[in-house]
């Protein structure tokens, strides 16, 4: 009996002693299982986040490719605009030179009386054949004058066509720049989002590395940076829209003013043409009906030979650039039709009085002279300084193809230096102003008055 009781007591004692060990083992297993579950969940979250990062990185690469294409297109459009400006400026200078010649011939005709000269040439002939020869010669001269006027009209028409083409290029360039800005904004937003995502992933990983607070700060900084970028973009977009609206309003007003001036000019030209035609007809009738003092009206020969006008020609390279002229139709009120980011665009923006179609920087001196502006070597505050192709601008060199222009902010006579503001793609701020002080010698200056 005692033996059975002892065995039962030993069995009970062993059972009670083994219970805490089993409980502790189960607790460790539960903790390990919970940790494994936590690690697996973290791995899943990391895999999902990495997949999102990979997708976002691919999107950024696609947008970057499109940005590069847009930048290439912008460069092409800018070059095409520069070529159009060059062509327009050359045409306007040629028109101004030819107009000076036409004006000179008109003054000669008015002074010497070309109509009476024509009659005198016929009446002063000794024979019918000589009269025919003289008539033919005079007809040749008249035809040459008509050809000159025709060429003038054709060049003026070409200018208008190039102006319209350039304006279309400018609009296309503006649209391209806007799309480029939108794409860059998208990249900036995606990159900011990527930074936030990476920071979030790092923060999750730091949970097991006891570094959560530091990474959360980085995440907050990334979110703040994203908010800052978005705020700056919203402000820049608002400023761009306001600037575009102002420019559109200015362009519309300028076009309306140009249309009024053109209508007035056409009306004045019509009036002058009608008056000139009537005066010429009256002069011819008077020359035919009025008898001459030397007896030529009764069949006698004229006592003096008639003067013959010089045959008009157009050796343009031998004609000096006139100090005054119009260069064809004046487009000063067409708004800023130069390409943004070019030196010409900046100068037009700060000095609206300069011509809209003066070409590239190196051409501005000749173009301004053709439009009647004073161009010389005297520096003056408020004038425009012209740098020839490849000419040094202080410590750097202007383009060997296009030259450079800048606005003269001030002139120091004692040191003979000018302080200029300028724009251009070579500066950190292409739209200007970029300030520089340099020697004032050796440059052309365009003056408003």
mmCIF file of N, CA and C in Angstrom, residues 147-235:
data_model
loop_
_atom_site.group_PDB
_atom_site.id
_atom_site.type_symbol
_atom_site.label_atom_id
_atom_site.label_comp_id
_atom_site.label_asym_id
_atom_site.label_seq_id
_atom_site.Cartn_x
_atom_site.Cartn_y
_atom_site.Cartn_z
ATOM 1 N N UNK A 147 10.531 97.706 -113.547
ATOM 2 C CA UNK A 147 11.135 96.495 -112.978
ATOM 3 C C UNK A 147 11.637 96.754 -111.560
ATOM 4 N N UNK A 148 12.221 97.926 -111.350
ATOM 5 C CA UNK A 148 12.720 98.278 -110.023
ATOM 6 C C UNK A 148 11.584 98.315 -109.003
ATOM 7 N N UNK A 149 10.473 98.930 -109.408
ATOM 8 C CA UNK A 149 9.311 98.992 -108.526
ATOM 9 C C UNK A 149 8.742 97.601 -108.280
ATOM 10 N N UNK A 150 8.737 96.771 -109.326
ATOM 11 C CA UNK A 150 8.224 95.416 -109.178
ATOM 12 C C UNK A 150 9.071 94.617 -108.192
ATOM 13 N N UNK A 151 10.390 94.749 -108.304
ATOM 14 C CA UNK A 151 11.279 94.057 -107.366
ATOM 15 C C UNK A 151 11.046 94.550 -105.943
ATOM 16 N N UNK A 152 10.814 95.850 -105.815
ATOM 17 C CA UNK A 152 10.535 96.414 -104.492
ATOM 18 C C UNK A 152 9.274 95.792 -103.901
ATOM 19 N N UNK A 153 8.230 95.687 -104.718
ATOM 20 C CA UNK A 153 6.965 95.107 -104.257
ATOM 21 C C UNK A 153 7.136 93.636 -103.890
ATOM 22 N N UNK A 154 7.911 92.911 -104.719
ATOM 23 C CA UNK A 154 8.132 91.494 -104.443
ATOM 24 C C UNK A 154 8.897 91.297 -103.136
ATOM 25 N N UNK A 155 9.903 92.138 -102.889
ATOM 26 C CA UNK A 155 10.656 92.026 -101.641
ATOM 27 C C UNK A 155 9.781 92.360 -100.435
ATOM 28 N N UNK A 156 8.950 93.390 -100.580
ATOM 29 C CA UNK A 156 8.051 93.749 -99.486
ATOM 30 C C UNK A 156 7.071 92.610 -99.198
ATOM 31 N N UNK A 157 6.585 91.964 -100.257
ATOM 32 C CA UNK A 157 5.693 90.816 -100.074
ATOM 33 C C UNK A 157 6.429 89.678 -99.392
ATOM 34 N N UNK A 158 7.695 89.456 -99.784
ATOM 35 C CA UNK A 158 8.498 88.397 -99.166
ATOM 36 C C UNK A 158 8.698 88.661 -97.678
ATOM 37 N N UNK A 159 8.902 89.931 -97.330
ATOM 38 C CA UNK A 159 9.065 90.278 -95.917
ATOM 39 C C UNK A 159 7.820 89.884 -95.128
ATOM 40 N N UNK A 160 6.642 90.227 -95.670
ATOM 41 C CA UNK A 160 5.401 89.922 -94.965
ATOM 42 C C UNK A 160 5.218 88.416 -94.810
ATOM 43 N N UNK A 161 5.573 87.650 -95.852
ATOM 44 C CA UNK A 161 5.451 86.203 -95.774
ATOM 45 C C UNK A 161 6.398 85.629 -94.720
ATOM 46 N N UNK A 162 7.641 86.136 -94.697
ATOM 47 C CA UNK A 162 8.606 85.666 -93.709
ATOM 48 C C UNK A 162 8.181 86.065 -92.295
ATOM 49 N N UNK A 163 7.567 87.250 -92.163
ATOM 50 C CA UNK A 163 7.078 87.695 -90.859
ATOM 51 C C UNK A 163 6.023 86.724 -90.342
ATOM 52 N N UNK A 164 5.072 86.355 -91.200
ATOM 53 C CA UNK A 164 4.023 85.424 -90.782
ATOM 54 C C UNK A 164 4.606 84.059 -90.437
ATOM 55 N N UNK A 165 5.567 83.607 -91.239
ATOM 56 C CA UNK A 165 6.203 82.329 -90.961
ATOM 57 C C UNK A 165 6.939 82.363 -89.628
ATOM 58 N N UNK A 166 7.627 83.480 -89.366
ATOM 59 C CA UNK A 166 8.362 83.600 -88.102
ATOM 60 C C UNK A 166 7.415 83.622 -86.910
ATOM 61 N N UNK A 167 6.292 84.333 -87.055
ATOM 62 C CA UNK A 167 5.327 84.385 -85.960
ATOM 63 C C UNK A 167 4.763 82.997 -85.661
ATOM 64 N N UNK A 168 4.557 82.206 -86.719
ATOM 65 C CA UNK A 168 4.083 80.836 -86.518
ATOM 66 C C UNK A 168 5.134 80.006 -85.780
ATOM 67 N N UNK A 169 6.410 80.197 -86.139
ATOM 68 C CA UNK A 169 7.488 79.482 -85.459
ATOM 69 C C UNK A 169 7.557 79.873 -83.987
ATOM 70 N N UNK A 170 7.389 81.170 -83.710
ATOM 71 C CA UNK A 170 7.432 81.643 -82.329
ATOM 72 C C UNK A 170 6.309 81.002 -81.505
ATOM 73 N N UNK A 171 5.102 80.917 -82.101
ATOM 74 C CA UNK A 171 3.986 80.285 -81.393
ATOM 75 C C UNK A 171 4.273 78.810 -81.144
ATOM 76 N N UNK A 172 4.812 78.144 -82.164
ATOM 77 C CA UNK A 172 5.148 76.724 -82.012
ATOM 78 C C UNK A 172 6.226 76.539 -80.945
ATOM 79 N N UNK A 173 7.198 77.441 -80.942
ATOM 80 C CA UNK A 173 8.270 77.363 -79.951
ATOM 81 C C UNK A 173 7.711 77.571 -78.546
ATOM 82 N N UNK A 174 6.782 78.520 -78.398
ATOM 83 C CA UNK A 174 6.181 78.775 -77.087
ATOM 84 C C UNK A 174 5.405 77.551 -76.602
ATOM 85 N N UNK A 175 4.652 76.909 -77.534
ATOM 86 C CA UNK A 175 3.897 75.708 -77.168
ATOM 87 C C UNK A 175 4.845 74.583 -76.757
ATOM 88 N N UNK A 176 5.941 74.457 -77.492
ATOM 89 C CA UNK A 176 6.924 73.415 -77.177
ATOM 90 C C UNK A 176 7.560 73.662 -75.809
ATOM 91 N N UNK A 177 7.872 74.945 -75.524
ATOM 92 C CA UNK A 177 8.460 75.276 -74.228
ATOM 93 C C UNK A 177 7.478 75.003 -73.087
ATOM 94 N N UNK A 178 6.203 75.253 -73.341
ATOM 95 C CA UNK A 178 5.195 74.989 -72.311
ATOM 96 C C UNK A 178 5.086 73.489 -72.036
ATOM 97 N N UNK A 179 5.062 72.684 -73.121
ATOM 98 C CA UNK A 179 5.000 71.237 -72.938
ATOM 99 C C UNK A 179 6.255 70.723 -72.238
ATOM 100 N N UNK A 180 7.397 71.314 -72.604
ATOM 101 C CA UNK A 180 8.657 70.924 -71.973
ATOM 102 C C UNK A 180 8.626 71.223 -70.476
ATOM 103 N N UNK A 181 8.092 72.400 -70.132
ATOM 104 C CA UNK A 181 7.980 72.764 -68.714
ATOM 105 C C UNK A 181 7.063 71.803 -67.970
ATOM 106 N N UNK A 182 5.950 71.410 -68.631
ATOM 107 C CA UNK A 182 5.020 70.470 -67.995
ATOM 108 C C UNK A 182 5.684 69.113 -67.764
ATOM 109 N N UNK A 183 6.453 68.652 -68.756
ATOM 110 C CA UNK A 183 7.115 67.359 -68.616
ATOM 111 C C UNK A 183 8.168 67.405 -67.505
ATOM 112 N N UNK A 184 8.920 68.506 -67.446
ATOM 113 C CA UNK A 184 9.920 68.638 -66.390
ATOM 114 C C UNK A 184 9.243 68.704 -65.020
ATOM 115 N N UNK A 185 8.079 69.338 -64.987
ATOM 116 C CA UNK A 185 7.332 69.394 -63.731
ATOM 117 C C UNK A 185 6.886 67.996 -63.322
ATOM 118 N N UNK A 186 6.448 67.198 -64.327
ATOM 119 C CA UNK A 186 6.026 65.827 -64.030
ATOM 120 C C UNK A 186 7.191 65.009 -63.483
ATOM 121 N N UNK A 187 8.368 65.201 -64.098
ATOM 122 C CA UNK A 187 9.555 64.481 -63.610
ATOM 123 C C UNK A 187 9.876 64.886 -62.179
ATOM 124 N N UNK A 188 9.828 66.186 -61.913
ATOM 125 C CA UNK A 188 10.141 66.666 -60.567
ATOM 126 C C UNK A 188 9.172 66.065 -59.541
ATOM 127 N N UNK A 189 7.876 66.019 -59.897
ATOM 128 C CA UNK A 189 6.887 65.444 -58.986
ATOM 129 C C UNK A 189 7.138 63.956 -58.761
ATOM 130 N N UNK A 190 7.455 63.248 -59.869
ATOM 131 C CA UNK A 190 7.699 61.810 -59.744
ATOM 132 C C UNK A 190 8.964 61.532 -58.937
ATOM 133 N N UNK A 191 9.981 62.352 -59.165
ATOM 134 C CA UNK A 191 11.212 62.167 -58.395
ATOM 135 C C UNK A 191 10.974 62.448 -56.912
ATOM 136 N N UNK A 192 10.171 63.484 -56.637
ATOM 137 C CA UNK A 192 9.849 63.775 -55.237
ATOM 138 C C UNK A 192 9.051 62.619 -54.624
ATOM 139 N N UNK A 193 8.112 62.065 -55.425
ATOM 140 C CA UNK A 193 7.321 60.926 -54.951
ATOM 141 C C UNK A 193 8.218 59.713 -54.714
ATOM 142 N N UNK A 194 9.187 59.545 -55.607
ATOM 143 C CA UNK A 194 10.124 58.429 -55.456
ATOM 144 C C UNK A 194 10.948 58.580 -54.184
ATOM 145 N N UNK A 195 11.379 59.815 -53.912
ATOM 146 C CA UNK A 195 12.136 60.051 -52.683
ATOM 147 C C UNK A 195 11.292 59.715 -51.452
ATOM 148 N N UNK A 196 10.011 60.118 -51.495
ATOM 149 C CA UNK A 196 9.127 59.827 -50.366
ATOM 150 C C UNK A 196 8.962 58.315 -50.196
ATOM 151 N N UNK A 197 8.787 57.623 -51.337
ATOM 152 C CA UNK A 197 8.587 56.174 -51.280
ATOM 153 C C UNK A 197 9.825 55.464 -50.731
ATOM 154 N N UNK A 198 10.992 55.893 -51.230
ATOM 155 C CA UNK A 198 12.231 55.283 -50.740
ATOM 156 C C UNK A 198 12.425 55.571 -49.259
ATOM 157 N N UNK A 199 12.100 56.808 -48.862
ATOM 158 C CA UNK A 199 12.228 57.156 -47.449
ATOM 159 C C UNK A 199 11.278 56.322 -46.597
ATOM 160 N N UNK A 200 10.054 56.102 -47.122
ATOM 161 C CA UNK A 200 9.086 55.283 -46.386
ATOM 162 C C UNK A 200 9.580 53.854 -46.249
ATOM 163 N N UNK A 201 10.146 53.310 -47.347
ATOM 164 C CA UNK A 201 10.671 51.952 -47.306
ATOM 165 C C UNK A 201 11.822 51.843 -46.311
ATOM 166 N N UNK A 202 12.697 52.834 -46.336
ATOM 167 C CA UNK A 202 13.816 52.830 -45.398
ATOM 168 C C UNK A 202 13.324 52.894 -43.956
ATOM 169 N N UNK A 203 12.238 53.684 -43.744
ATOM 170 C CA UNK A 203 11.691 53.793 -42.395
ATOM 171 C C UNK A 203 11.150 52.448 -41.922
ATOM 172 N N UNK A 204 10.491 51.682 -42.817
ATOM 173 C CA UNK A 204 9.972 50.366 -42.457
ATOM 174 C C UNK A 204 11.114 49.399 -42.142
ATOM 175 N N UNK A 205 12.161 49.483 -42.956
ATOM 176 C CA UNK A 205 13.304 48.598 -42.705
ATOM 177 C C UNK A 205 13.989 48.927 -41.382
ATOM 178 N N UNK A 206 13.927 50.187 -41.005
ATOM 179 C CA UNK A 206 14.601 50.623 -39.778
ATOM 180 C C UNK A 206 13.892 50.169 -38.516
ATOM 181 N N UNK A 207 12.646 49.635 -38.674
ATOM 182 C CA UNK A 207 11.925 49.169 -37.487
ATOM 183 C C UNK A 207 12.694 48.058 -36.777
ATOM 184 N N UNK A 208 13.394 47.238 -37.554
ATOM 185 C CA UNK A 208 14.150 46.148 -36.943
ATOM 186 C C UNK A 208 15.574 46.563 -36.626
ATOM 187 N N UNK A 209 15.929 47.773 -36.936
ATOM 188 C CA UNK A 209 17.294 48.255 -36.706
ATOM 189 C C UNK A 209 17.334 49.405 -35.715
ATOM 190 N N UNK A 210 16.229 49.655 -35.073
ATOM 191 C CA UNK A 210 16.143 50.668 -34.017
ATOM 192 C C UNK A 210 16.601 52.048 -34.522
ATOM 193 N N UNK A 211 16.265 52.372 -35.786
ATOM 194 C CA UNK A 211 16.679 53.657 -36.364
ATOM 195 C C UNK A 211 15.475 54.365 -36.979
ATOM 196 N N UNK A 212 14.315 54.107 -36.428
ATOM 197 C CA UNK A 212 13.076 54.586 -37.022
ATOM 198 C C UNK A 212 12.956 56.109 -36.986
ATOM 199 N N UNK A 213 13.344 56.717 -35.860
ATOM 200 C CA UNK A 213 13.172 58.165 -35.718
ATOM 201 C C UNK A 213 13.968 58.948 -36.774
ATOM 202 N N UNK A 214 15.210 58.539 -37.004
ATOM 203 C CA UNK A 214 16.042 59.247 -37.977
ATOM 204 C C UNK A 214 15.461 59.156 -39.385
ATOM 205 N N UNK A 215 15.005 57.931 -39.774
ATOM 206 C CA UNK A 215 14.451 57.755 -41.119
ATOM 207 C C UNK A 215 13.106 58.455 -41.279
ATOM 208 N N UNK A 216 12.309 58.502 -40.216
ATOM 209 C CA UNK A 216 11.052 59.237 -40.295
ATOM 210 C C UNK A 216 11.303 60.731 -40.534
ATOM 211 N N UNK A 217 12.397 61.230 -39.926
ATOM 212 C CA UNK A 217 12.765 62.634 -40.173
ATOM 213 C C UNK A 217 13.118 62.852 -41.654
ATOM 214 N N UNK A 218 13.850 61.876 -42.214
ATOM 215 C CA UNK A 218 14.184 61.971 -43.635
ATOM 216 C C UNK A 218 12.926 61.920 -44.506
ATOM 217 N N UNK A 219 11.993 61.048 -44.102
ATOM 218 C CA UNK A 219 10.737 60.975 -44.850
ATOM 219 C C UNK A 219 9.993 62.305 -44.782
ATOM 220 N N UNK A 220 9.952 62.891 -43.585
ATOM 221 C CA UNK A 220 9.283 64.188 -43.441
ATOM 222 C C UNK A 220 9.965 65.260 -44.288
ATOM 223 N N UNK A 221 11.318 65.185 -44.329
ATOM 224 C CA UNK A 221 12.057 66.157 -45.148
ATOM 225 C C UNK A 221 11.740 65.973 -46.634
ATOM 226 N N UNK A 222 11.637 64.703 -47.061
ATOM 227 C CA UNK A 222 11.293 64.433 -48.464
ATOM 228 C C UNK A 222 9.897 64.952 -48.793
ATOM 229 N N UNK A 223 8.953 64.738 -47.869
ATOM 230 C CA UNK A 223 7.599 65.242 -48.092
ATOM 231 C C UNK A 223 7.577 66.767 -48.132
ATOM 232 N N UNK A 224 8.378 67.393 -47.249
ATOM 233 C CA UNK A 224 8.452 68.862 -47.250
ATOM 234 C C UNK A 224 9.053 69.366 -48.555
ATOM 235 N N UNK A 225 10.088 68.655 -49.040
ATOM 236 C CA UNK A 225 10.708 69.038 -50.311
ATOM 237 C C UNK A 225 9.713 68.898 -51.461
ATOM 238 N N UNK A 226 8.930 67.821 -51.441
ATOM 239 C CA UNK A 226 7.907 67.632 -52.473
ATOM 240 C C UNK A 226 6.879 68.752 -52.423
ATOM 241 N N UNK A 227 6.486 69.135 -51.226
ATOM 242 C CA UNK A 227 5.517 70.229 -51.083
ATOM 243 C C UNK A 227 6.113 71.544 -51.568
ATOM 244 N N UNK A 228 7.413 71.747 -51.242
ATOM 245 C CA UNK A 228 8.066 72.985 -51.691
ATOM 246 C C UNK A 228 8.130 73.049 -53.218
ATOM 247 N N UNK A 229 8.524 71.936 -53.847
ATOM 248 C CA UNK A 229 8.608 71.895 -55.312
ATOM 249 C C UNK A 229 7.245 72.176 -55.933
ATOM 250 N N UNK A 230 6.217 71.567 -55.367
ATOM 251 C CA UNK A 230 4.869 71.771 -55.907
ATOM 252 C C UNK A 230 4.445 73.230 -55.770
ATOM 253 N N UNK A 231 4.767 73.834 -54.630
ATOM 254 C CA UNK A 231 4.405 75.231 -54.408
ATOM 255 C C UNK A 231 5.127 76.142 -55.401
ATOM 256 N N UNK A 232 6.437 75.883 -55.588
ATOM 257 C CA UNK A 232 7.210 76.690 -56.546
ATOM 258 C C UNK A 232 6.678 76.520 -57.962
ATOM 259 N N UNK A 233 6.305 75.296 -58.325
ATOM 260 C CA UNK A 233 5.779 75.047 -59.663
ATOM 261 C C UNK A 233 4.443 75.761 -59.880
ATOM 262 N N UNK A 234 3.611 75.733 -58.839
ATOM 263 C CA UNK A 234 2.328 76.442 -58.949
ATOM 264 C C UNK A 234 2.549 77.939 -59.129
ATOM 265 N N UNK A 235 3.523 78.488 -58.372
ATOM 266 C CA UNK A 235 3.820 79.922 -58.497
ATOM 267 C C UNK A 235 4.390 80.236 -59.880
#
